[in-house]
Amino acid sequence: MKKAFVFPGQGAQFVGMGKELYENSARAKELFEKANNILGFRITDLMFAGTDEDLKQTKVTQPAIFLHSVILADSLEEKPAMVAGHSLGEFSALVAAGALSFEDGLRLVHARALAMQKACEANPSTMAAVLGMDDEVVEKICAEIDEVVVPANYNSPGQIVISGSNKGIEIACQKLSEAGAKRVVPLNVGGAFHSPLMEPARKELAEAIARTAFKTPSCPIYQNVDAKPYTDPEQIKNNLIAQLTSSVRWTQIMKNMIADGADCMLEVGPGKVLQGLFKKLNKEFETSGIQ
């Protein structure tokens, strides 16, 4: 069987995540404690017994989800035939496939989270989910608005998340509703992820990635920017840098994985969002998760 391992992104966090893993595995405990030392604060305290508000901070959320995912993947004997991660999850996928070390992956995720938080504070902005509308119609309406508004996440057929300035998203929500979207839901997020407003964060992350050693992964990684499989470290690095200001092409990633022979997927990390997206694409496709 060709199994795809997929890794969740921001929004999948929950209080208590990783606690069972920490308590039941000496190896997991060692990695969590190593992470506390690298980060310079006890992220495990916030993950295991913090509040929802603690976990919602980008600088906490991103490393927390990354740690839960990669430490879970490390505990599995089974190895994937291919990997992918939704936004932040791409870093988890790269560590699971051996392209990045645990330590380097965590440092990059920490740098990414801080850079994104800074960009959000400098440029107040937001996102909204658009349900029940063709991709092309959403793209056309966003392009006609005289503000920064772009499709950020192509999550599944009929589900797109848009990203942009507060005013731009407000105008877009109204226009998309008038044009016949089934629902348009403003999201409670810190900023306009995967949009041109993340350019300052992209520059900061590019410097951190340039200083980091990447290896050839043990299997192809389907990357967010164009949904294609990659194994070349230099291409992987460039795509990872571009990811911050580009759309997450998750619908196409799922289609490409299935077209390339994946017959089942395992969601590694908190939540069940990605299993749901695969099922929306193909009801018959075998999905499972571990958290």
XYZ file of C-alpha atoms in Angstrom:
291
model
C 0.000 0.000 0.000
C 1.152 3.542 -0.761
C 0.332 5.588 2.326
C 0.495 9.378 2.378
C 1.332 11.052 5.689
C -0.222 14.526 5.967
C 0.366 17.129 8.660
C -2.085 19.769 9.942
C -1.593 23.523 10.110
C -2.575 26.357 12.408
C -6.040 26.019 13.923
C -5.749 22.307 14.818
C -4.379 22.972 18.323
C -6.163 21.946 21.543
C -5.293 22.120 25.251
C -3.743 18.802 26.343
C -2.155 18.096 22.950
C 0.878 15.814 23.235
C 0.466 15.177 26.981
C -0.229 11.447 26.637
C 2.749 11.099 24.306
C 5.020 12.892 26.800
C 3.868 10.717 29.714
C 4.052 7.363 27.912
C 7.240 7.568 25.858
C 10.773 8.281 27.110
C 11.820 9.229 23.570
C 8.898 11.675 23.208
C 9.656 13.203 26.614
C 13.289 13.701 25.605
C 12.261 15.507 22.384
C 9.701 17.711 24.164
C 12.313 18.708 26.765
C 14.844 19.414 24.016
C 12.205 21.701 22.446
C 11.700 23.562 25.752
C 15.451 24.249 25.848
C 15.638 25.373 22.195
C 12.642 27.717 22.531
C 13.746 29.148 25.873
C 10.343 28.637 27.514
C 8.324 25.601 28.605
C 5.978 25.220 25.657
C 4.931 21.855 27.110
C 3.245 23.666 30.046
C 1.125 25.674 27.582
C 0.361 22.635 25.411
C -0.600 20.303 28.257
C -2.304 22.678 30.698
C -2.499 26.167 29.214
C -5.614 28.002 28.042
C -7.149 28.282 24.585
C -5.939 31.901 24.561
C -2.349 30.805 25.295
C -2.444 28.344 22.417
C -3.986 30.849 19.975
C -0.884 33.049 19.958
C 0.923 32.398 16.654
C 4.309 32.212 18.435
C 2.924 29.339 20.572
C 0.487 27.698 18.137
C 2.968 27.011 15.362
C 5.733 25.321 17.392
C 3.092 23.453 19.460
C 1.435 21.877 16.395
C 4.827 21.181 14.820
C 6.072 19.416 17.967
C 2.941 17.323 18.398
C 3.091 16.245 14.744
C 6.797 15.439 14.387
C 7.087 13.658 17.740
C 4.066 11.530 16.805
C 5.636 10.754 13.415
C 8.888 9.825 15.168
C 6.985 7.279 17.287
C 5.638 5.409 14.235
C 7.434 2.386 12.812
C 5.668 2.743 9.476
C 7.232 5.085 6.921
C 5.278 7.127 4.341
C 5.427 6.736 0.550
C 4.789 10.491 0.218
C 4.184 13.455 2.550
C 2.532 16.861 2.580
C 1.600 19.458 5.176
C -1.022 22.192 5.197
C 0.830 25.541 5.495
C 2.780 25.198 8.777
C 2.394 21.419 8.402
C 4.868 21.491 5.505
C 7.675 21.902 8.067
C 6.405 18.857 10.013
C 6.314 16.875 6.754
C 9.918 17.827 5.947
C 11.161 16.634 9.352
C 9.142 13.399 9.083
C 10.709 12.737 5.670
C 14.240 13.451 6.941
C 14.827 16.620 4.882
C 15.204 18.682 8.058
C 16.505 17.739 11.492
C 14.125 18.025 14.454
C 16.179 20.885 15.902
C 16.449 22.861 12.647
C 12.766 22.334 11.880
C 11.777 23.697 15.286
C 14.086 26.723 14.954
C 12.622 27.547 11.531
C 9.032 27.173 12.773
C 9.824 29.412 15.753
C 11.409 32.021 13.447
C 8.420 31.779 11.067
C 5.906 32.228 13.897
C 7.687 35.298 15.312
C 8.078 36.865 11.854
C 4.411 36.260 11.026
C 3.249 37.685 14.358
C 5.362 40.801 13.732
C 3.931 41.188 10.212
C 0.383 40.826 11.570
C 0.960 43.519 14.193
C 2.481 45.905 11.622
C -0.382 45.362 9.147
C -3.752 44.563 10.777
C -5.443 42.122 8.423
C -7.628 39.038 8.401
C -9.097 36.044 6.522
C -12.506 34.561 5.656
C -13.763 31.162 4.504
C -15.877 31.032 1.342
C -18.127 27.987 0.969
C -20.100 26.733 -2.014
C -18.538 28.799 -4.791
C -16.340 27.890 -7.776
C -12.656 28.785 -7.418
C -12.707 30.892 -10.591
C -15.582 33.081 -9.342
C -13.813 33.716 -6.010
C -10.571 34.572 -7.845
C -12.379 36.999 -10.189
C -14.182 38.844 -7.379
C -10.989 39.142 -5.294
C -9.087 40.529 -8.317
C -11.722 43.256 -8.860
C -11.384 44.707 -5.333
C -9.109 47.731 -4.954
C -7.540 46.377 -1.758
C -5.258 43.424 -0.942
C -7.555 40.356 -1.165
C -6.319 36.990 -2.484
C -7.291 33.301 -2.324
C -5.047 31.948 0.446
C -6.082 28.311 0.910
C -7.693 26.097 -1.721
C -8.877 23.560 0.860
C -11.301 21.369 -1.094
C -13.744 21.778 -3.979
C -16.148 24.534 -2.898
C -14.063 25.651 0.080
C -11.581 28.526 -0.271
C -10.108 30.798 2.389
C -9.387 34.371 1.308
C -6.817 36.644 2.914
C -6.201 40.396 2.905
C -6.604 43.808 4.527
C -9.477 44.255 6.988
C -11.292 46.553 4.556
C -10.602 44.278 1.596
C -12.006 41.207 3.358
C -15.083 43.175 4.471
C -15.795 44.236 0.863
C -15.048 40.725 -0.451
C -17.419 39.073 2.056
C -20.261 41.316 0.885
C -19.548 40.836 -2.837
C -19.123 37.058 -2.530
C -22.402 36.730 -0.595
C -24.200 38.817 -3.229
C -22.670 36.659 -5.986
C -24.176 33.499 -4.490
C -21.648 31.957 -2.081
C -23.418 29.485 0.209
C -21.640 30.947 3.244
C -18.889 33.492 3.873
C -17.396 33.210 7.345
C -14.892 35.744 8.760
C -12.146 33.846 10.630
C -10.733 34.668 14.042
C -7.081 34.793 12.972
C -4.171 37.116 13.702
C -3.591 38.309 10.145
C -3.614 37.777 6.389
C -1.585 34.576 6.067
C -0.550 33.474 2.551
C -1.006 36.953 1.086
C 1.320 39.771 -0.067
C 0.898 41.289 3.424
C 3.237 38.550 4.715
C 6.158 39.880 2.622
C 8.141 41.196 5.662
C 7.831 37.746 7.280
C 8.866 36.033 4.033
C 12.100 38.058 3.946
C 12.932 37.164 7.555
C 12.177 33.495 7.006
C 14.223 33.435 3.779
C 17.327 34.454 5.762
C 16.739 31.706 8.357
C 16.136 29.067 5.658
C 19.281 30.112 3.757
C 21.341 29.362 6.898
C 19.760 25.905 7.390
C 20.978 22.576 6.005
C 18.379 20.568 4.070
C 18.852 16.947 2.956
C 17.163 14.873 0.263
C 13.919 13.556 1.807
C 13.237 9.822 2.050
C 10.094 10.275 -0.091
C 8.564 13.050 -2.222
C 7.007 16.049 -0.475
C 4.061 17.689 -2.221
C 4.570 21.391 -1.579
C 1.922 24.045 -1.019
C 3.014 26.551 -3.676
C 2.241 24.380 -6.724
C 1.101 21.004 -5.283
C 3.908 19.117 -7.059
C 6.219 16.462 -5.505
C 9.797 17.485 -4.747
C 12.958 15.753 -3.521
C 15.635 18.299 -4.476
C 16.725 20.241 -1.344
C 17.280 23.557 -3.178
C 13.847 23.473 -4.814
C 12.279 22.527 -1.474
C 13.942 25.541 0.204
C 12.775 27.975 -2.488
C 9.209 26.656 -2.324
C 9.213 26.910 1.466
C 10.218 30.585 1.276
C 7.583 31.360 -1.391
C 4.904 29.598 0.679
C 4.361 32.512 3.092
C 3.023 34.872 0.420
C 1.531 32.220 -1.911
C -1.722 30.254 -1.868
C -1.883 26.820 -0.214
C -3.002 24.535 -3.060
C -4.316 21.734 -0.863
C -7.111 20.587 -3.205
C -4.524 19.985 -5.936
C -2.113 18.289 -3.492
C -4.822 15.753 -2.573
C -5.663 15.147 -6.248
C -1.978 14.734 -7.162
C -1.262 12.320 -4.315
C -4.195 10.127 -5.334
C -3.226 10.340 -9.031
C 0.328 9.277 -8.090
C -0.906 6.118 -6.418
C -1.726 6.974 -2.786
C -4.410 4.527 -1.679
C -4.758 5.778 1.907
C -3.682 8.679 4.104
C -2.731 9.137 7.739
C -3.187 12.536 9.392
C -0.328 12.883 11.885
C -0.973 15.531 14.542
C -3.825 17.336 16.264
C -7.346 17.438 14.821
C -9.118 15.726 11.919
C -9.404 18.606 9.444
C -7.300 17.025 6.697
C -9.162 13.706 6.882
C -12.374 15.663 6.332
C -10.920 17.467 3.305
C -9.830 14.185 1.681
C -13.322 12.761 2.257
C -14.887 15.836 0.615
C -12.723 15.211 -2.418
C -13.247 11.443 -2.534
C -15.711 9.691 -0.186
C -14.195 6.276 -0.972
C -10.609 7.247 -0.104
C -9.310 5.567 3.055
C -8.411 8.084 5.769
C -7.193 7.723 9.346
C -5.478 9.849 11.970
C -3.251 9.677 14.999
C -3.073 12.314 17.710
